[in-house]
Amino acid sequence: MASNEEKIRFLKSKDGKDVVIKLSEYGSKLTSDGRVMYEINKSDEQAEQEQAFTPVIEHGMMNNWTVSVPNHSTANLNYIDWIAVETNYGIHIIQVGPQKEPAAKFSLAGGERIIRAYAYECSKTKRLYIKTK
């Protein structure tokens, strides 16, 4: 499990179909179909364009949370594939997919708190949107 100081990394295959979450810097390079996987990074230019699609984190009853990406398309070629939350206990992922509202509900344990939320867009660019709480 990653501590707050360790960086959770998202890696993808060259075609973007395979995405892996690596919880620490340790270990060997990851491969997909014999090819090295690449870390998904955000450029400053992308970050500016993505402001409209930053995940929104809403607190509900008890320790239930909803993470959504308002105004995002649900079309077959441009949709949110999955939404994840990084907490002080680990990471939770919910698959979203095409034709579905880009939102996910998370029920966290007592004392668990959200550090960051992630939304992975399945499109030509395969963007990763990040919101730090």
Coordinates of C-alpha atoms in Angstrom, one line a residue:
M1 CA 0.0 0.0 0.0
A2 CA 1.3 3.4 -0.9
S3 CA 2.0 6.0 1.8
N4 CA 1.1 9.6 1.2
E5 CA 4.7 10.3 0.2
E6 CA 4.8 7.7 -2.5
K7 CA 3.5 8.5 -5.9
I8 CA 0.8 6.3 -7.4
R9 CA 1.6 5.9 -11.1
F10 CA -0.7 5.1 -13.9
L11 CA 1.0 3.3 -16.9
K12 CA -0.6 2.5 -20.2
S13 CA 0.3 0.3 -23.2
K14 CA 1.3 2.1 -26.4
D15 CA -2.2 1.7 -27.9
G16 CA -3.8 2.9 -24.5
K17 CA -6.0 -0.2 -24.2
D18 CA -4.2 -1.6 -21.1
V19 CA -3.8 0.6 -18.0
V20 CA -2.0 -0.5 -14.9
I21 CA -1.8 1.3 -11.5
K22 CA 1.6 1.0 -9.8
L23 CA 1.4 1.8 -6.1
S24 CA 5.1 2.5 -5.6
E25 CA 8.3 3.3 -7.5
Y26 CA 9.8 -0.1 -6.7
G27 CA 9.8 -3.2 -9.0
S28 CA 10.7 -3.9 -12.6
K29 CA 9.3 -2.1 -15.7
L30 CA 5.8 -3.3 -16.6
T31 CA 5.1 -4.6 -20.0
S32 CA 2.0 -5.3 -22.2
D33 CA 2.3 -7.7 -25.1
G34 CA 6.1 -7.6 -24.6
R35 CA 6.3 -3.8 -24.9
V36 CA 7.2 -1.5 -22.1
M37 CA 4.3 0.5 -20.6
Y38 CA 4.5 4.3 -20.4
E39 CA 3.5 6.5 -17.6
I40 CA 0.4 8.7 -18.2
N41 CA 1.5 12.3 -17.6
K42 CA -0.4 15.5 -17.8
S43 CA 1.1 18.4 -19.8
D44 CA 0.5 22.0 -18.8
E45 CA -1.4 22.5 -22.0
Q46 CA -3.6 19.5 -21.3
A47 CA -4.2 20.7 -17.7
E48 CA -5.5 24.0 -19.0
Q49 CA -7.9 22.3 -21.5
E50 CA -9.0 19.8 -18.9
Q51 CA -10.3 22.3 -16.3
A52 CA -13.8 21.6 -17.5
F53 CA -13.5 17.9 -16.9
T54 CA -11.8 17.9 -13.4
P55 CA -13.5 15.2 -11.2
V56 CA -15.9 16.6 -8.6
I57 CA -15.9 15.0 -5.2
E58 CA -19.1 15.2 -3.2
H59 CA -19.6 13.9 0.4
G60 CA -22.8 12.0 1.2
M61 CA -24.2 10.4 4.3
M62 CA -21.7 8.5 6.6
N63 CA -18.5 8.0 4.6
N64 CA -20.1 7.7 1.2
W65 CA -18.7 9.8 -1.6
T66 CA -19.6 10.4 -5.2
V67 CA -16.9 11.3 -7.8
S68 CA -18.3 12.6 -11.1
V69 CA -17.0 14.4 -14.2
P70 CA -19.8 16.9 -15.1
N71 CA -20.4 17.9 -18.7
H72 CA -18.4 15.0 -20.1
S73 CA -19.5 13.1 -23.1
T74 CA -20.9 9.5 -22.8
A75 CA -20.5 8.7 -26.5
N76 CA -19.0 5.4 -27.6
L77 CA -15.8 7.1 -28.8
N78 CA -15.2 9.6 -26.0
Y79 CA -16.2 8.5 -22.5
I80 CA -14.9 8.1 -19.0
D81 CA -13.7 4.5 -18.8
W82 CA -13.1 4.3 -15.0
I83 CA -13.0 6.5 -11.9
A84 CA -10.7 5.8 -9.0
V85 CA -10.1 7.4 -5.6
E86 CA -6.8 7.2 -3.8
T87 CA -7.3 7.1 0.0
N88 CA -5.1 6.9 3.0
Y89 CA -5.9 3.1 3.0
G90 CA -5.3 2.4 -0.7
I91 CA -7.1 2.8 -4.0
H92 CA -10.7 2.0 -5.1
I93 CA -11.7 1.8 -8.8
I94 CA -15.1 1.7 -10.4
Q95 CA -15.6 0.9 -14.1
V96 CA -17.9 3.4 -15.9
G97 CA -17.8 2.8 -19.7
P98 CA -19.6 4.2 -22.7
Q99 CA -23.3 5.3 -22.6
K100 CA -23.1 5.7 -18.8
E101 CA -23.2 8.7 -16.6
P102 CA -19.5 9.6 -15.7
A103 CA -20.0 9.2 -12.0
A104 CA -19.1 6.6 -9.3
K105 CA -20.2 6.1 -5.7
F106 CA -17.6 5.0 -3.1
S107 CA -18.3 3.7 0.4
L108 CA -15.2 4.2 2.5
A109 CA -14.2 2.6 5.8
G110 CA -14.3 4.6 9.1
G111 CA -11.2 6.8 9.2
E112 CA -10.6 6.4 5.5
R113 CA -10.3 9.7 3.6
I114 CA -9.9 10.7 -0.1
I115 CA -6.5 12.1 -1.1
R116 CA -7.0 12.2 -4.9
A117 CA -9.6 11.3 -7.5
Y118 CA -8.8 10.1 -11.0
A119 CA -10.9 9.7 -14.1
Y120 CA -9.6 8.0 -17.2
E121 CA -11.0 9.1 -20.6
C122 CA -11.2 6.6 -23.4
S123 CA -10.7 8.6 -26.6
K124 CA -8.0 9.2 -29.1
T125 CA -5.9 11.0 -26.5
K126 CA -6.5 8.6 -23.5
R127 CA -6.4 11.5 -20.9
L128 CA -6.2 11.1 -17.2
Y129 CA -8.0 13.8 -15.1
I130 CA -6.8 14.3 -11.6
K131 CA -8.4 16.2 -8.6
T132 CA -6.5 16.5 -5.4
K133 CA -8.8 16.9 -2.3

